Amino acid sequence: MRDLSRRRLLAGSGTLVGAGLLGGCDAPALSRLATPYDWSNGLTFAVQRWLLRRQPLVREFGPESISAVFPTINTTDPDNPDYRRSRALGFSDWRLPVGGLVERPGAFSLAELRAMPARSQITLHACEQGWSAIAGWTGVPLAHLLAQVGLKPEARFIVIRSVDGWWDSYDLFDALHPQTILAYGMNGGDLPLAHGAPVRLRVERQLGYKSLKYVSAIEAVARVDGLGKGRGSMVAELGFPWYAGI
Amino acid sequence: MTQAPPPDVVHRHAAWVRLTHWLNAAAFLALAVSGVAILLALPRLFWGETGANGAPAAFELPMPVNLEQTGWGRNLHFLAAWVLVLNGALYLVAALVGGHLRRDLVPTSDQLAPGHLAREIADHARLRPARGREALRYNALQKLAYLAVLLLLFPLMVLTGLTMSPGVTAAYPELFSLFGGRQSARTLHFLAACLLVLFLVVHVAQVFVGGAGNLMRAMITGRFRVPPEISKETFAGAPDA
């Protein structure tokens, strides 16, 4: 099983460069060039895809660098009744559905995610508001989970939804990056409620708003232009670029 | 040594200098306004990698906090930044290759003589602009200010800006080492921006001192009317002679 998923991962990373550099034109950053902002944000996306073509990792720090202050913004205590009930049960009945263009759709419990190969990383989180903080995150690489369910060849984007209604999408270039993880731990303990318990996303090469908290569903899709207003994410509908590598 | 008096009207700035000057001016104004809009979300500056509300700040700016201006602020900031970078790169290449930088912007040895510099400083203090042949070249203080803006402040702005980009720093983590961390880069970005705004204020004030109509026309159409030398008799009768 490990070998199989590793082979799938390698195959996935082989298509990464192609997806990022050649087929990137259907990414929301380039598919919609209506305003001057779309052009400049698209230029940023294209240039950064080229700069990051070898998929470098972001810096990782030692535990002594962990910040005493790590702000929590937007939702810090979801009022969704199902979530509240699940939280009261210590998330023992919590399930993460993974579906869409995959061979073996499934719903994973927290225990199942914890049983998967874990990655721990201490990284710098940068918020669009200007603050930055360092924290340690432990979780399962999204690439591993996607290899478990088997991405279909036509899958191009991963749509992630949050229990608070927030949603975003990621092309495979970022979704399969080794540091893109579904984190259930923070600074050595369980992921705190205000930071997105039980599971949040970490997308380390973009601003904090791409690292969704309270992950509730994962879906592989071929296109994102049919979702919401067709801009690829909820923040894009609020005037923030879909690609946040700035 | 006597020199023939310069013509009354000369063609002063090359078209590409005028074009890049105004594109840069527009981009800089957009960057300054949108930069303030972004800063309002966290008007506190830090040193090192991290900084946030609740963490100790190096200094706090006397500005109201407003979290609602970063959407348009960021979009405009990065659009204008692309214009500034591409326009600035074109300008620098043309100025280096075409000799504009060496010919018009590097002070000549006579301008750097202590006596000349002292006279320039005195002229600046009295708000007395150059006349005649001297008005056809930039003065030494002006040249040094332009070189500092072109070769120090704008590159510093771009590099500290890029240090705040999680994408660019993933490819070039050396940027963090160069500036001492993301928040240090943010602080330096703000300080360099203040110096650029200070330059702009002095630059515009000098345009008024030197004759706003004539200097503006020179930078728009290239036509510059040379202020005539003050004759010896007039000079002797001037109150500050």
Coordinates of C-alpha atoms in Angstrom, one line a residue, chain A residues 44-201:
Chain A
T44 CA 2.4 37.4 -10.4
F45 CA 1.0 33.9 -10.6
A46 CA 2.8 33.0 -13.8
V47 CA 6.1 34.4 -12.7
Q48 CA 5.9 32.6 -9.3
R49 CA 5.0 29.3 -10.9
W50 CA 8.2 29.7 -12.9
L51 CA 10.3 30.7 -9.8
L52 CA 8.8 27.7 -7.9
R53 CA 9.1 25.3 -10.8
R54 CA 11.4 23.0 -8.9
Q55 CA 8.9 22.9 -6.0
P56 CA 11.2 24.2 -3.2
L57 CA 10.2 23.8 0.4
V58 CA 9.6 26.9 2.6
R59 CA 12.0 27.4 5.5
E60 CA 11.4 25.3 8.6
F61 CA 12.4 26.5 12.0
G62 CA 13.4 24.9 15.3
P63 CA 11.0 24.6 18.2
E64 CA 12.8 27.6 19.9
S65 CA 11.4 29.9 17.2
I66 CA 7.7 29.1 17.9
S67 CA 5.8 32.4 18.5
A68 CA 4.2 33.2 21.9
V69 CA 1.5 35.1 20.0
F70 CA -0.3 33.5 17.1
P71 CA -3.5 35.5 16.3
T72 CA -6.7 33.8 15.4
I73 CA -8.9 35.6 13.0
N74 CA -12.3 35.2 11.3
T75 CA -14.1 32.2 12.6
T76 CA -12.8 31.1 16.0
D77 CA -15.7 29.0 17.3
P78 CA -18.1 27.7 14.5
D79 CA -21.8 27.8 15.5
N80 CA -22.7 25.0 13.1
P81 CA -24.9 22.6 15.2
D82 CA -23.4 19.4 13.7
Y83 CA -19.9 20.7 14.4
R84 CA -20.9 21.6 18.0
R85 CA -22.2 18.1 18.6
S86 CA -19.1 16.5 17.1
R87 CA -16.9 18.7 19.2
A88 CA -18.7 17.7 22.4
L89 CA -17.9 14.1 21.5
G90 CA -14.2 14.9 21.1
F91 CA -14.7 14.7 17.3
S92 CA -15.0 10.9 17.6
D93 CA -17.9 10.9 15.1
W94 CA -16.2 13.5 12.8
R95 CA -15.6 12.4 9.2
L96 CA -13.8 14.1 6.4
P97 CA -15.5 13.2 3.0
V98 CA -13.1 13.0 0.1
G99 CA -14.8 12.7 -3.3
G100 CA -15.3 14.1 -6.7
L101 CA -12.9 12.8 -9.5
V102 CA -11.3 10.1 -7.4
E103 CA -11.3 6.3 -7.9
R104 CA -12.3 5.4 -4.3
P105 CA -14.3 8.1 -2.6
G106 CA -14.3 7.8 1.2
A107 CA -14.9 9.5 4.5
F108 CA -12.0 9.5 6.9
S109 CA -12.2 9.7 10.7
L110 CA -9.7 11.7 12.8
A111 CA -8.1 8.4 14.0
E112 CA -7.7 7.2 10.3
L113 CA -5.9 10.5 9.4
R114 CA -3.7 10.2 12.5
A115 CA -2.8 6.6 11.4
M116 CA -1.5 7.9 8.1
P117 CA 2.1 9.0 7.6
A118 CA 2.5 12.3 9.4
R119 CA 4.6 15.3 8.6
S120 CA 5.6 18.0 11.2
Q121 CA 6.8 21.4 10.1
I122 CA 7.6 24.6 12.0
T123 CA 6.8 27.4 9.5
L124 CA 6.2 31.2 9.2
H125 CA 2.5 32.1 8.7
A126 CA 2.0 35.4 6.9
C127 CA -1.4 37.1 7.1
E128 CA -2.6 39.6 4.5
Q129 CA -3.2 42.0 7.4
G130 CA 0.5 42.3 7.9
W131 CA 1.2 40.1 10.9
S132 CA 3.3 37.0 10.9
A133 CA 3.9 34.2 13.4
I134 CA 5.8 30.9 13.6
A135 CA 4.1 27.7 14.7
G136 CA 4.6 23.9 14.4
W137 CA 2.0 21.9 12.5
T138 CA 1.5 18.1 12.4
G139 CA -0.7 16.4 9.9
V140 CA -1.0 14.2 6.9
P141 CA 0.2 15.4 3.6
L142 CA -2.8 16.2 1.3
A143 CA -0.9 14.3 -1.5
H144 CA -0.9 11.2 0.6
L145 CA -4.7 11.4 1.3
L146 CA -5.3 12.0 -2.4
A147 CA -3.1 9.0 -3.3
Q148 CA -5.2 6.9 -0.9
V149 CA -8.4 7.8 -2.8
G150 CA -6.7 7.7 -6.2
L151 CA -7.0 11.0 -8.2
K152 CA -8.5 10.4 -11.7
P153 CA -6.4 11.7 -14.5
E154 CA -8.9 14.5 -15.3
A155 CA -8.7 15.9 -11.8
R156 CA -7.0 19.3 -12.0
F157 CA -8.1 21.2 -8.8
I158 CA -8.8 20.3 -5.2
V159 CA -11.7 22.1 -3.7
I160 CA -11.7 22.4 0.1
R161 CA -14.6 23.5 2.2
S162 CA -14.8 24.7 5.7
V163 CA -17.5 24.1 8.3
D164 CA -18.1 27.9 8.5
G165 CA -19.0 28.1 4.8
W166 CA -15.6 29.3 3.5
W167 CA -14.2 27.5 0.5
D168 CA -11.2 27.6 -1.7
S169 CA -9.5 25.7 -4.5
Y170 CA -5.9 24.7 -5.2
D171 CA -4.4 23.4 -8.4
L172 CA -2.3 20.2 -8.1
F173 CA 0.9 22.2 -8.2
D174 CA 0.1 23.4 -4.6
A175 CA -2.2 20.6 -3.5
L176 CA 0.5 17.9 -4.0
H177 CA 3.4 20.0 -2.6
P178 CA 5.0 18.1 0.3
Q179 CA 4.4 20.9 2.8
T180 CA 0.7 21.1 2.0
I181 CA -0.8 19.2 4.9
L182 CA -4.0 18.6 6.7
A183 CA -2.9 19.5 10.2
Y184 CA -4.5 18.0 13.3
G185 CA -1.7 19.1 15.6
M186 CA -0.2 22.4 16.6
N187 CA 2.9 23.1 18.6
G188 CA 3.0 19.5 19.8
G189 CA -0.6 19.3 21.0
D190 CA -4.0 18.8 19.4
L191 CA -5.1 21.6 17.0
P192 CA -6.8 24.2 19.2
L193 CA -10.5 25.1 18.6
A194 CA -9.7 28.7 17.5
H195 CA -7.0 27.5 15.0
G196 CA -9.5 25.2 13.2
A197 CA -10.0 22.0 15.1
P198 CA -10.1 19.2 14.4
V199 CA -8.3 19.6 11.0
R200 CA -7.0 22.7 9.1
L201 CA -5.1 23.0 5.9

